Coordinates of C-alpha atoms and ligand atoms in Angstrom, one line a residue:
M1 CA 1.9 3.5 -11.7
G2 CA 5.0 5.5 -12.1
F3 CA 7.1 2.5 -11.1
W4 CA 6.2 0.7 -14.3
V5 CA 7.6 3.5 -16.5
S6 CA 10.5 4.4 -14.2
E7 CA 14.2 3.6 -14.6
E8 CA 13.5 0.3 -12.8
K9 CA 10.9 -0.8 -15.3
W10 CA 12.9 -3.4 -17.1
L11 CA 13.8 -5.4 -14.0
A12 CA 10.2 -5.0 -12.8
Y13 CA 8.9 -6.4 -16.2
L14 CA 11.3 -9.3 -15.9
L15 CA 10.3 -10.2 -12.4
F16 CA 6.6 -9.8 -13.4
A17 CA 7.1 -12.0 -16.4
V18 CA 8.7 -14.7 -14.2
C19 CA 5.7 -14.5 -11.8
V20 CA 3.3 -14.8 -14.7
S21 CA 5.2 -17.7 -16.2
I22 CA 5.1 -19.5 -12.9
T23 CA 1.4 -18.8 -12.6
L24 CA 0.8 -20.2 -16.1
G25 CA 3.0 -23.2 -15.3
G26 CA 0.8 -23.8 -12.2
V27 CA -2.3 -23.8 -14.4
Y28 CA -0.7 -26.1 -16.9
V29 CA 0.2 -28.6 -14.1
A30 CA -3.3 -28.4 -12.7
V31 CA -4.9 -29.2 -16.1
W32 CA -2.4 -32.0 -16.6
A33 CA -3.1 -33.4 -13.1
N34 CA -6.8 -33.4 -13.9
K35 CA -6.2 -35.5 -17.0
A36 CA -3.8 -37.8 -15.1
G37 CA -6.3 -38.1 -12.3
G38 CA -9.0 -39.3 -14.7
N39 CA -6.5 -41.8 -16.2
L40 CA -5.7 -43.1 -12.7
V41 CA -9.4 -43.9 -12.1
D42 CA -9.8 -45.6 -15.4
A43 CA -6.6 -47.6 -14.8
L44 CA -8.0 -48.6 -11.4
V45 CA -11.3 -49.7 -13.0
A46 CA -9.4 -51.7 -15.6
R47 CA -7.4 -53.5 -12.8
N48 CA -4.2 -53.4 -15.0
W49 CA -0.8 -53.0 -13.2
A50 CA 1.0 -52.2 -16.5
T51 CA -1.1 -49.1 -17.1
L52 CA -1.6 -48.2 -13.5
F53 CA 2.1 -47.9 -12.5
P54 CA 3.2 -45.1 -14.9
V55 CA 0.0 -43.2 -14.2
L56 CA 0.7 -43.5 -10.5
V57 CA 4.3 -42.1 -11.0
L58 CA 3.0 -39.2 -13.1
N59 CA 0.3 -38.3 -10.5
F60 CA 3.0 -38.3 -7.8
L61 CA 5.3 -36.0 -9.8
L62 CA 2.5 -33.6 -10.7
A63 CA 1.5 -33.5 -7.0
L64 CA 5.1 -32.6 -6.2
A65 CA 5.3 -29.9 -8.9
T66 CA 2.5 -27.8 -7.5
P67 CA 4.0 -26.8 -4.1
V68 CA 7.5 -26.3 -5.7
L69 CA 6.0 -23.9 -8.2
M70 CA 4.1 -22.1 -5.5
I71 CA 7.2 -21.6 -3.4
I72 CA 9.3 -20.3 -6.3
G73 CA 6.4 -18.0 -7.4
S74 CA 6.1 -16.6 -3.9
V75 CA 9.8 -15.7 -3.7
F76 CA 9.7 -13.8 -7.1
R77 CA 6.4 -12.1 -6.1
Q78 CA 8.0 -10.9 -2.9
L79 CA 11.1 -9.6 -4.7
L80 CA 8.9 -7.6 -7.1
E81 CA 6.8 -6.4 -4.2
L82 CA 9.9 -5.2 -2.4
R83 CA 11.2 -3.2 -5.4
W84 CA 7.7 -1.7 -6.1
R85 CA 7.2 -0.7 -2.4
T86 CA 10.7 0.8 -2.2
W87 CA 10.1 2.9 -5.3
L88 CA 6.6 4.1 -4.3
T89 CA 7.8 4.9 -0.7
R90 CA 10.7 6.9 -2.1
H91 CA 8.3 8.7 -4.4
Y92 CA 5.8 9.6 -1.7
V93 CA 8.6 10.5 0.8
E94 CA 10.1 12.8 -1.8
R95 CA 6.8 14.5 -2.6
W96 CA 6.0 14.9 1.1
T97 CA 9.4 16.3 2.1
Q98 CA 9.9 18.5 -1.0
A99 CA 9.1 22.2 -0.9
N100 CA 8.0 21.9 2.7
H101 CA 4.8 20.0 1.7
F102 CA 4.9 18.2 5.1
F103 CA 4.5 21.6 6.8
E104 CA 1.9 23.0 4.4
L105 CA -0.3 19.9 4.7
E106 CA -0.4 20.3 8.4
R107 CA -0.8 24.1 8.2
E108 CA -3.7 23.9 5.8
G109 CA -5.1 20.7 7.3
V110 CA -5.9 19.3 3.8
I111 CA -5.5 15.6 4.7
S112 CA -4.9 13.7 7.9
N113 CA -2.2 11.2 8.7
A114 CA 0.1 11.7 5.7
D115 CA 2.8 9.8 7.5
Q116 CA 0.7 6.7 7.9
R117 CA -0.4 6.8 4.3
I118 CA 3.2 6.4 3.4
A119 CA 4.2 3.9 6.0
Q120 CA 1.2 1.6 5.9
D121 CA -1.1 2.2 2.9
V122 CA 1.7 2.0 0.3
A123 CA 2.8 -1.5 1.7
Q124 CA -0.7 -2.8 1.6
F125 CA -1.5 -1.3 -1.8
V126 CA 1.5 -3.0 -3.4
D127 CA 0.8 -6.3 -1.7
I128 CA -2.9 -6.4 -2.7
T129 CA -2.4 -5.1 -6.2
L130 CA 0.3 -7.6 -7.1
N131 CA -1.7 -10.5 -5.6
N132 CA -4.9 -9.5 -7.3
I133 CA -3.2 -9.0 -10.7
L134 CA -1.6 -12.5 -10.5
N135 CA -4.8 -14.0 -9.3
I136 CA -6.8 -12.5 -12.1
I137 CA -4.3 -13.8 -14.7
Q138 CA -4.6 -17.2 -13.0
V139 CA -8.3 -17.0 -13.1
V140 CA -8.5 -16.1 -16.7
V141 CA -6.0 -18.7 -17.9
S142 CA -7.5 -21.4 -15.7
A143 CA -11.0 -20.5 -16.8
V144 CA -10.0 -20.9 -20.5
S145 CA -8.0 -24.1 -19.8
F146 CA -10.6 -25.8 -17.7
G147 CA -13.3 -24.4 -20.0
V148 CA -11.7 -26.4 -22.9
V149 CA -11.6 -29.6 -20.6
L150 CA -15.2 -29.1 -19.6
W151 CA -16.3 -28.5 -23.2
G152 CA -14.6 -31.7 -24.2
L153 CA -16.2 -33.7 -21.4
S154 CA -19.6 -32.2 -21.9
G155 CA -20.3 -33.5 -25.4
E156 CA -23.9 -32.7 -26.1
L157 CA -26.7 -33.0 -23.6
S158 CA -29.8 -34.2 -25.6
F159 CA -33.3 -34.2 -24.2
S160 CA -36.8 -33.5 -25.5
V161 CA -39.3 -30.9 -24.2
F162 CA -43.0 -31.5 -25.3
G163 CA -41.7 -33.8 -28.1
L164 CA -39.2 -31.3 -29.3
A165 CA -35.6 -32.7 -29.4
L166 CA -33.0 -30.3 -27.9
A167 CA -29.2 -30.6 -27.7
I168 CA -26.9 -28.3 -25.6
P169 CA -23.3 -28.6 -26.6
G170 CA -20.8 -27.8 -23.8
Y171 CA -23.6 -27.7 -21.2
L172 CA -21.1 -28.3 -18.3
L173 CA -19.2 -25.2 -19.2
F174 CA -22.4 -23.0 -19.3
A175 CA -23.5 -24.5 -16.0
A176 CA -20.2 -23.6 -14.4
F177 CA -20.4 -20.0 -15.6
A178 CA -24.1 -19.7 -14.5
Y179 CA -23.2 -21.2 -11.1
T180 CA -20.3 -18.8 -10.5
F181 CA -22.1 -15.7 -11.7
G182 CA -25.0 -16.6 -9.4
Q183 CA -22.6 -16.8 -6.5
L184 CA -20.9 -13.5 -7.4
A185 CA -24.3 -11.8 -7.5
V186 CA -25.2 -13.2 -4.1
V187 CA -21.8 -12.2 -2.6
H188 CA -22.0 -8.7 -4.0
W189 CA -25.5 -8.3 -2.5
A190 CA -24.3 -9.5 0.9
G191 CA -21.0 -7.6 1.0
K192 CA -21.3 -4.3 -1.0
S193 CA -21.3 -2.2 2.1
L194 CA -17.8 -3.5 3.0
I195 CA -16.3 -1.0 0.5
G196 CA -17.3 2.0 2.6
L197 CA -16.6 0.3 5.9
N198 CA -13.0 -0.6 4.8
N199 CA -12.5 2.9 3.6
H200 CA -13.6 4.2 7.0
K201 CA -11.5 1.6 8.8
Q202 CA -8.2 3.1 7.4
T203 CA -9.3 6.5 8.6
V204 CA -10.4 5.6 12.2
E205 CA -7.4 3.3 12.7
A206 CA -5.0 6.1 11.6
E207 CA -6.7 8.6 13.9
F208 CA -6.3 6.3 16.8
R209 CA -2.6 5.7 16.1
F210 CA -2.1 9.5 15.7
L211 CA -3.7 10.3 19.1
A212 CA -1.5 7.6 20.8
M213 CA 1.6 9.0 19.0
R214 CA 0.8 12.5 20.1
L215 CA 0.4 11.4 23.7
R216 CA 3.9 9.7 23.5
E217 CA 5.5 12.8 21.9
N218 CA 4.0 15.3 24.4
A219 CA 4.2 13.0 27.4
E220 CA 5.8 15.6 29.7
Q221 CA 3.5 18.5 28.9
I222 CA 0.4 16.3 29.3
A223 CA 1.7 14.9 32.6
F224 CA 2.2 18.4 33.9
Y225 CA -1.4 19.3 33.1
H226 CA -2.5 16.0 34.7
G227 CA -4.0 15.4 31.3
G228 CA -3.7 11.6 31.3
E229 CA -7.3 11.1 32.0
T230 CA -8.5 13.4 29.3
E231 CA -6.1 11.8 26.8
G232 CA -7.3 8.4 27.9
Q233 CA -10.9 9.5 27.2
R234 CA -9.9 10.8 23.8
L235 CA -8.1 7.5 23.0
S236 CA -11.1 5.5 24.2
G237 CA -13.4 7.7 22.1
A238 CA -11.2 7.1 19.1
F239 CA -11.1 3.4 19.8
I240 CA -14.8 3.2 20.1
R241 CA -15.0 4.5 16.5
V242 CA -12.4 1.8 15.5
R243 CA -14.5 -0.8 17.4
S244 CA -17.9 0.1 16.0
N245 CA -16.4 0.1 12.5
W246 CA -14.9 -3.3 13.2
V247 CA -18.1 -4.7 14.6
A248 CA -19.9 -3.5 11.4
I249 CA -17.2 -5.2 9.3
I250 CA -17.5 -8.5 11.3
K251 CA -21.2 -8.5 10.7
R252 CA -21.0 -7.8 7.0
T253 CA -18.2 -10.3 6.5
A254 CA -20.1 -13.0 8.4
R255 CA -23.1 -12.2 6.2
L256 CA -21.0 -12.4 3.1
M257 CA -19.3 -15.7 4.1
F258 CA -22.7 -17.2 5.0
A259 CA -24.2 -16.2 1.7
R260 CA -21.1 -17.6 -0.2
D261 CA -20.9 -20.9 1.7
A262 CA -24.7 -21.5 1.8
Y263 CA -24.8 -21.0 -2.0
S264 CA -21.9 -23.5 -2.6
E265 CA -23.3 -26.1 -0.2
A266 CA -26.8 -25.8 -1.8
F267 CA -25.2 -26.7 -5.2
S268 CA -22.6 -29.2 -4.0
L269 CA -24.1 -32.1 -5.9
L270 CA -24.5 -30.1 -9.1
P271 CA -21.4 -31.4 -10.9
L272 CA -22.3 -35.0 -10.2
L273 CA -25.9 -34.5 -11.3
L274 CA -24.8 -32.8 -14.5
A275 CA -22.3 -35.6 -15.3
L276 CA -24.8 -38.4 -14.5
P277 CA -26.9 -38.3 -17.8
R278 CA -23.9 -38.9 -20.0
Y279 CA -22.4 -41.5 -17.6
M280 CA -25.6 -43.4 -17.4
S281 CA -26.0 -43.4 -21.2
G282 CA -22.4 -44.8 -21.4
D283 CA -21.0 -41.7 -23.2
I284 CA -18.3 -41.1 -20.6
S285 CA -16.3 -43.4 -18.3
L286 CA -16.1 -43.3 -14.5
G287 CA -12.7 -41.6 -14.9
D288 CA -14.4 -38.8 -16.9
V289 CA -16.9 -38.4 -14.0
A290 CA -13.9 -38.0 -11.7
R291 CA -12.4 -35.5 -14.1
I292 CA -15.6 -33.5 -13.9
R293 CA -16.5 -33.6 -10.2
G294 CA -13.2 -34.8 -8.6
G295 CA -12.8 -37.4 -5.9
L296 CA -13.1 -41.1 -6.6
G297 CA -9.4 -41.4 -6.1
G298 CA -8.8 -39.2 -9.1
P299 CA -8.2 -35.4 -9.4
A300 CA -8.9 -33.6 -6.1
G301 CA -11.3 -30.9 -7.4
G302 CA -12.4 -32.0 -10.8
A303 CA -12.7 -29.7 -13.9
F304 CA -16.1 -28.4 -12.8
G305 CA -14.8 -27.7 -9.3
A306 CA -11.6 -26.2 -10.7
M307 CA -13.6 -24.0 -13.1
T308 CA -15.9 -22.7 -10.5
S309 CA -13.2 -22.3 -7.9
V310 CA -11.1 -20.2 -10.3
L311 CA -14.1 -18.1 -11.1
N312 CA -14.7 -18.1 -7.4
L313 CA -11.4 -16.3 -6.8
F314 CA -13.3 -13.2 -7.9
V315 CA -15.7 -13.9 -5.1
Q316 CA -13.0 -14.5 -2.6
M317 CA -11.1 -11.4 -3.7
Y318 CA -14.2 -9.2 -3.0
P319 CA -13.3 -8.2 0.6
T320 CA -9.7 -7.5 -0.4
F321 CA -10.9 -5.6 -3.3
T322 CA -13.0 -3.3 -1.0
L323 CA -9.8 -2.7 1.1
W324 CA -7.8 -2.1 -2.1
L325 CA -10.3 0.6 -3.3
A326 CA -10.0 2.3 0.1
L327 CA -6.2 2.3 -0.2
V328 CA -6.3 3.7 -3.7
N329 CA -8.6 6.5 -2.5
R330 CA -6.2 7.4 0.4
L331 CA -3.1 7.4 -1.8
R332 CA -4.9 9.4 -4.5
D333 CA -6.0 11.9 -1.9
F334 CA -2.4 12.3 -0.8
S335 CA -1.3 13.1 -4.3
W336 CA -4.3 15.3 -4.9
A337 CA -3.5 17.3 -1.7
I338 CA 0.1 17.9 -2.7
N339 CA -0.9 18.8 -6.3
K340 CA -3.4 21.3 -4.8
L341 CA -0.6 22.8 -2.7
D342 CA 1.6 23.0 -5.8
A343 CA -1.2 24.6 -7.8
K344 CA -1.9 27.2 -5.2
P345 CA 0.4 30.1 -5.9
N346 CA 2.2 31.8 -3.1
G347 CA 0.5 35.2 -2.8
F348 CA 3.8 37.0 -2.2
E349 CA 6.3 37.8 -4.9
L350 CA 9.4 36.1 -3.5
Q351 CA 12.6 37.4 -5.2
R352 CA 16.2 36.6 -4.7
G353 CA 18.8 39.3 -5.4
G354 CA 20.2 42.6 -4.4
D355 CA 22.2 43.3 -1.3
R356 CA 19.5 43.8 1.4
L357 CA 16.3 42.2 2.6
I358 CA 13.5 44.2 1.2
C359 CA 9.7 44.0 1.9
R360 CA 7.3 46.2 -0.1
D361 CA 3.6 46.6 0.4
V362 CA 3.4 43.3 2.3
H363 CA -0.2 42.5 3.4
L364 CA -0.4 39.4 5.6
L365 CA -3.7 37.6 5.7
K366 CA -5.0 34.7 7.8
P367 CA -5.8 31.5 6.0
L368 CA -9.5 32.5 5.6
G369 CA -8.6 35.9 4.2
Q370 CA -8.9 38.2 7.3
P371 CA -6.3 40.9 7.3
L372 CA -3.5 40.4 9.8
L373 CA -0.7 42.9 9.2
T374 CA 0.3 45.5 6.6
L375 CA 3.9 46.5 6.2
R376 CA 4.5 49.2 3.6
S377 CA 8.3 49.1 3.5
L378 CA 11.1 47.5 5.3
D379 CA 14.8 47.4 4.3
I380 CA 17.3 45.4 6.3
S381 CA 21.0 45.7 5.3
Q382 CA 23.9 43.4 6.0
G383 CA 25.2 43.4 9.6
Q384 CA 22.1 45.3 11.0
R385 CA 20.4 44.1 14.2
W386 CA 16.6 44.4 14.2
L387 CA 14.2 43.8 17.0
I388 CA 10.6 43.2 16.0
K389 CA 8.1 43.9 18.8
G390 CA 4.3 43.7 19.1
A391 CA 1.5 42.3 21.1
S392 CA 0.8 38.6 21.0
G393 CA -1.0 37.5 17.9
R394 CA 0.0 40.6 16.0
G395 CA 1.6 38.6 13.2
K396 CA 5.3 38.7 14.1
S397 CA 5.9 35.0 13.5
T398 CA 3.7 35.0 10.4
L399 CA 5.8 37.8 9.0
L400 CA 8.9 35.6 9.4
R401 CA 7.0 32.7 7.8
A402 CA 6.2 34.8 4.8
I403 CA 9.8 35.9 4.4
A404 CA 10.8 32.2 4.6
G405 CA 8.2 31.3 1.9
L406 CA 6.2 29.3 4.4
W407 CA 3.1 31.5 4.4
P408 CA 1.2 31.9 1.1
H409 CA -1.7 34.0 2.3
G410 CA -1.2 37.6 1.4
S411 CA 0.5 39.8 -1.1
G412 CA 3.5 42.1 -1.6
M413 CA 7.1 41.8 -2.6
I414 CA 9.9 40.2 -0.5
R415 CA 13.4 40.1 -1.8
T416 CA 16.4 38.4 -0.1
P417 CA 20.0 38.6 -1.5
S418 CA 20.6 35.4 -3.4
H419 CA 24.0 34.8 -1.8
W420 CA 22.7 35.0 1.8
Q421 CA 22.4 31.9 3.8
V422 CA 19.4 32.3 6.0
M423 CA 18.5 30.6 9.3
F424 CA 15.3 30.7 11.3
V425 CA 15.6 29.9 15.0
P426 CA 12.1 29.5 16.6
Q427 CA 11.2 29.2 20.2
R428 CA 11.4 25.4 20.1
S429 CA 14.1 24.3 17.6
Y430 CA 14.0 20.9 16.1
T431 CA 16.4 18.6 18.0
P432 CA 16.8 15.3 16.3
T433 CA 17.4 12.0 18.0
G434 CA 20.9 10.5 17.5
T435 CA 24.3 11.8 18.7
L436 CA 24.5 15.2 20.3
K437 CA 26.9 16.2 17.6
A438 CA 24.4 15.4 14.8
A439 CA 21.7 17.3 16.7
L440 CA 24.1 20.3 17.0
C441 CA 25.2 20.3 13.4
Y442 CA 21.6 19.8 12.0
P443 CA 20.7 20.2 9.1
A444 CA 24.4 19.8 8.0
E445 CA 26.2 16.5 8.3
A446 CA 28.1 16.0 11.6
T447 CA 31.2 15.2 9.6
Q448 CA 31.4 18.8 8.3
F449 CA 32.5 20.1 11.7
S450 CA 35.4 19.0 14.0
D451 CA 34.8 18.0 17.6
A452 CA 36.9 21.0 18.7
Q453 CA 34.5 23.4 16.8
C454 CA 31.5 21.8 18.4
E455 CA 33.0 21.8 21.9
Q456 CA 33.9 25.5 21.5
A457 CA 30.4 26.5 20.3
L458 CA 28.8 24.6 23.2
R459 CA 31.1 26.3 25.7
D460 CA 30.4 29.7 24.2
C461 CA 26.6 29.1 24.5
Q462 CA 26.9 28.1 28.2
L463 CA 26.7 24.4 27.6
P464 CA 30.1 23.2 28.8
Q465 CA 28.6 20.1 30.4
C466 CA 27.5 18.9 26.9
A467 CA 30.9 19.2 25.4
V468 CA 31.9 15.7 26.7
L469 CA 28.6 14.2 25.4
L470 CA 29.1 14.9 21.7
H471 CA 29.1 11.3 20.6
E472 CA 26.4 10.1 23.0
E473 CA 23.2 9.0 21.4
A474 CA 19.9 10.0 23.0
A475 CA 16.4 11.5 22.3
W476 CA 17.8 15.0 23.0
Q477 CA 14.5 16.7 22.6
H478 CA 13.4 14.9 25.8
K479 CA 16.7 14.8 27.6
L480 CA 17.7 18.5 27.3
S481 CA 15.8 21.2 29.1
G482 CA 13.9 23.8 27.1
G483 CA 16.6 26.4 27.9
E484 CA 19.4 23.9 27.0
Q485 CA 17.8 23.2 23.6
Q486 CA 17.6 27.0 23.0
R487 CA 21.3 27.3 23.8
L488 CA 22.0 24.4 21.5
A489 CA 20.2 26.3 18.7
F490 CA 22.5 29.3 19.4
A491 CA 25.6 27.0 19.3
R492 CA 24.3 25.8 15.9
L493 CA 24.4 29.4 14.7
L494 CA 28.0 29.9 15.8
M495 CA 29.0 26.9 13.7
Q496 CA 26.9 27.5 10.6
R497 CA 27.6 31.2 10.5
P498 CA 24.5 32.3 8.4
D499 CA 24.3 35.7 6.7
L500 CA 20.9 36.4 8.0
V501 CA 19.3 34.9 11.1
F502 CA 15.7 35.3 12.4
L503 CA 15.5 34.6 16.2
D504 CA 11.8 34.2 17.0
E505 CA 11.6 34.3 20.8
A506 CA 14.6 32.0 20.7
T507 CA 15.7 32.8 24.3
S508 CA 12.3 32.8 25.9
A509 CA 13.4 29.9 28.3
L510 CA 16.6 31.5 29.4
D511 CA 17.3 33.6 32.5
A512 CA 18.2 37.3 31.7
E513 CA 21.9 36.8 32.3
T514 CA 22.3 33.7 30.1
E515 CA 20.1 35.3 27.5
L516 CA 22.5 38.3 27.3
T517 CA 25.6 36.2 27.3
V518 CA 24.6 33.9 24.4
Y519 CA 23.3 36.9 22.4
R520 CA 26.5 38.8 22.9
H521 CA 28.6 35.7 21.8
V522 CA 26.5 35.4 18.6
L523 CA 26.7 39.2 17.9
A524 CA 30.5 39.3 18.6
Q525 CA 31.4 36.2 16.7
L526 CA 29.1 36.9 13.7
P527 CA 29.7 40.6 13.1
A528 CA 28.7 40.5 9.5
T529 CA 25.5 38.5 10.1
T530 CA 22.2 40.3 9.9
V531 CA 20.1 39.5 13.0
V532 CA 16.3 40.0 13.2
S533 CA 14.9 39.1 16.6
I534 CA 11.4 38.8 17.8
S535 CA 11.1 39.3 21.6
H536 CA 8.9 40.8 24.3
R537 CA 12.0 41.3 26.6
P538 CA 13.2 44.9 27.0
A539 CA 16.6 43.6 28.0
L540 CA 17.3 42.8 24.4
D541 CA 16.7 46.4 23.2
S542 CA 20.3 47.5 23.8
L543 CA 21.6 44.7 21.6
H544 CA 19.8 45.8 18.5
D545 CA 20.2 49.0 16.5
H546 CA 16.8 49.0 14.8
V547 CA 13.3 48.3 16.1
L548 CA 10.2 47.5 14.2
D549 CA 7.4 48.1 16.7
L550 CA 4.1 46.7 15.2
D551 CA 2.1 48.2 18.1
A552 CA 3.3 51.7 17.2
P553 CA 1.2 53.6 14.6
P554 CA 2.1 52.8 11.1
P555 CA 4.8 52.8 9.6
F556 CA 5.9 51.0 12.8
S557 CA 9.7 51.2 12.3
F558 CA 12.2 53.6 13.8
N559 CA 15.8 53.8 14.8
H560 CA 16.7 52.7 18.2
P561 CA 17.5 55.9 20.2
Q562 CA 20.7 54.5 21.6
R563 CA 22.1 53.6 18.2
E564 CA 22.0 56.8 16.3
G565 CA 23.3 56.9 12.8
A566 CA 21.9 53.6 11.7
S567 CA 19.3 53.9 9.0
G568 CA 15.7 53.2 9.6
Y569 CA 12.5 53.6 7.6
F570 CA 9.7 56.0 8.2
F571 CA 6.8 55.6 5.8
Ligands
LIG601 N1 -1.9 28.0 10.5 C1 -2.7 28.9 11.0 N2 -4.0 28.8 10.8 C2 -4.9 29.8 11.2 N3 -4.5 30.9 11.9 C3 -3.2 31.1 12.1 C4 -2.2 30.1 11.7 N4 -1.0 30.5 12.1 C5 -1.2 31.7 12.7 N5 -2.5 32.0 12.7 C6 -3.1 33.2 13.3 O1 -2.4 34.4 12.9 C7 -2.3 35.3 14.0 C8 -0.8 35.7 14.1 O2 -0.1 34.7 14.6 P1 1.5 34.8 14.9 O3 2.0 33.5 15.4 O4 2.2 35.5 13.8 O5 1.5 35.9 16.1 P2 2.7 36.5 16.9 O6 2.6 37.9 16.8 O7 4.0 35.8 16.6 O8 2.2 36.0 18.4 P3 3.1 35.6 19.7 O9 3.8 36.8 20.1 O10 2.0 35.2 20.6 O11 4.0 34.5 19.2 C9 -2.8 34.6 15.2 O12 -4.1 35.1 15.4 C10 -2.9 33.2 14.8 O13 -4.0 32.6 15.4

């Protein structure tokens, strides 16, 4: 709803007002056409050319006006839809990408398929909401307008029961309401289970798409494992859920349509039967009968038909309404999940300031609260080179996540100098699709660096063959080998020159010689940069002057024996 109070609200109101005006214009034309249609029948009955000709022209013009209004209305509705969807998509994308929500949603597993909620649900939500609102306005205005027509044509229905004289004014109007509410009750009874089924449909369809997307993204690894068959079974399993939901929807929709159509066919003669008493008594003309029931060369639907069909829009909207409720639920869950993340405080006291990285009484927990690692004290000064060691699963990467503010589970104080630019290089760095230069400069803009700088960094990191490909576009995450992508991440470091860099097994795919070469380049070219590495490789020991060994008895940390004189911490 934020769109309607945003900075775009005035244009949105204007477009909406145009859409509503066109809808009202359509209703006005329909009422006018009903009257003109009745006059046409009466002119035909009178066999009078003088009155017939102008009525014929008017009927022709009114028939022309209806599609013209519909086309203009559709263009303005789509313009409004475009603006609303753009605003909502921007809003959801911002919420998703802000403060690493996209990562936290996946880490906590709070909701599934956040991406598809933004890409698909938003579009459908806007489309259905706008259509339904305009439909409801049309229904209400048409109901009032044709209600007045029907009331006028009804007069009073007089009859006697056991000698008692009764008169019902506006009986056609009451009959139209009774007829439509009866149909609504029948349709609701037949189709109420569609709400849950449509809700489920969004979920199972999204799960199926997600599995297919994961197969595409991890094609190589799955092929190496010969996992095609297993993935095929998973996809088939997911599709079976889509299919059985679909079958249930088909059954319920068929039941709903049968109930709706059986009801309207059963009462198809009702308008004529209701008009007959007044026609036979001479109170109304044949043209009036045509205005009530339609046909006879006059108005297509008749006032009774128009009244019931506008009220019927509620009935027709029922299946879309069930889908709309499902979409609202999914988008509301998305906002709820992000609000939940925002409301959940980070357990760590993350400070910015000072001239060193400081950790005090850091207790890392797993998401369900099991203790993972305790670090009483760690001080890392500018220019130092630290190596963090420890068995697999000890909590090394989680410690880095906590320092980066990406791990909320735990407690303790972590302070990073405010002026330090920090970079984290994981085992598999993100390599975006596009030009190689853009992938190299990520997350900075490619224009911030010259080609010469990029080429030099690539050569220093043992990627001379890539220097000539800077402006080639490709899906580099698939085209470059794992080791090449790791060297590309080191080249990024040489260009961005951070003050503090965390290298989390960032050379695991390199041979020992290349590993040492790229490390030496980084250490030599970035002498003031603080380097914190996580590695299981002993070869890297000599490149670091401090070691934090998480497998050693607490307090874990000590100076590297070959680098005497550097300060370490012993608590
Ligand atoms: N999102 C998560 N949800 C649940 N448990 C997690 C999550 N992330 C990490 N863990 C658990 O925390 C523990 C520490 O993981 P971490 O990745 O920090 O280990 P590590 O020391 O870096 O291991 P390795 O050397 O194998 O990379 C593991 O037991 C892991 O299963």
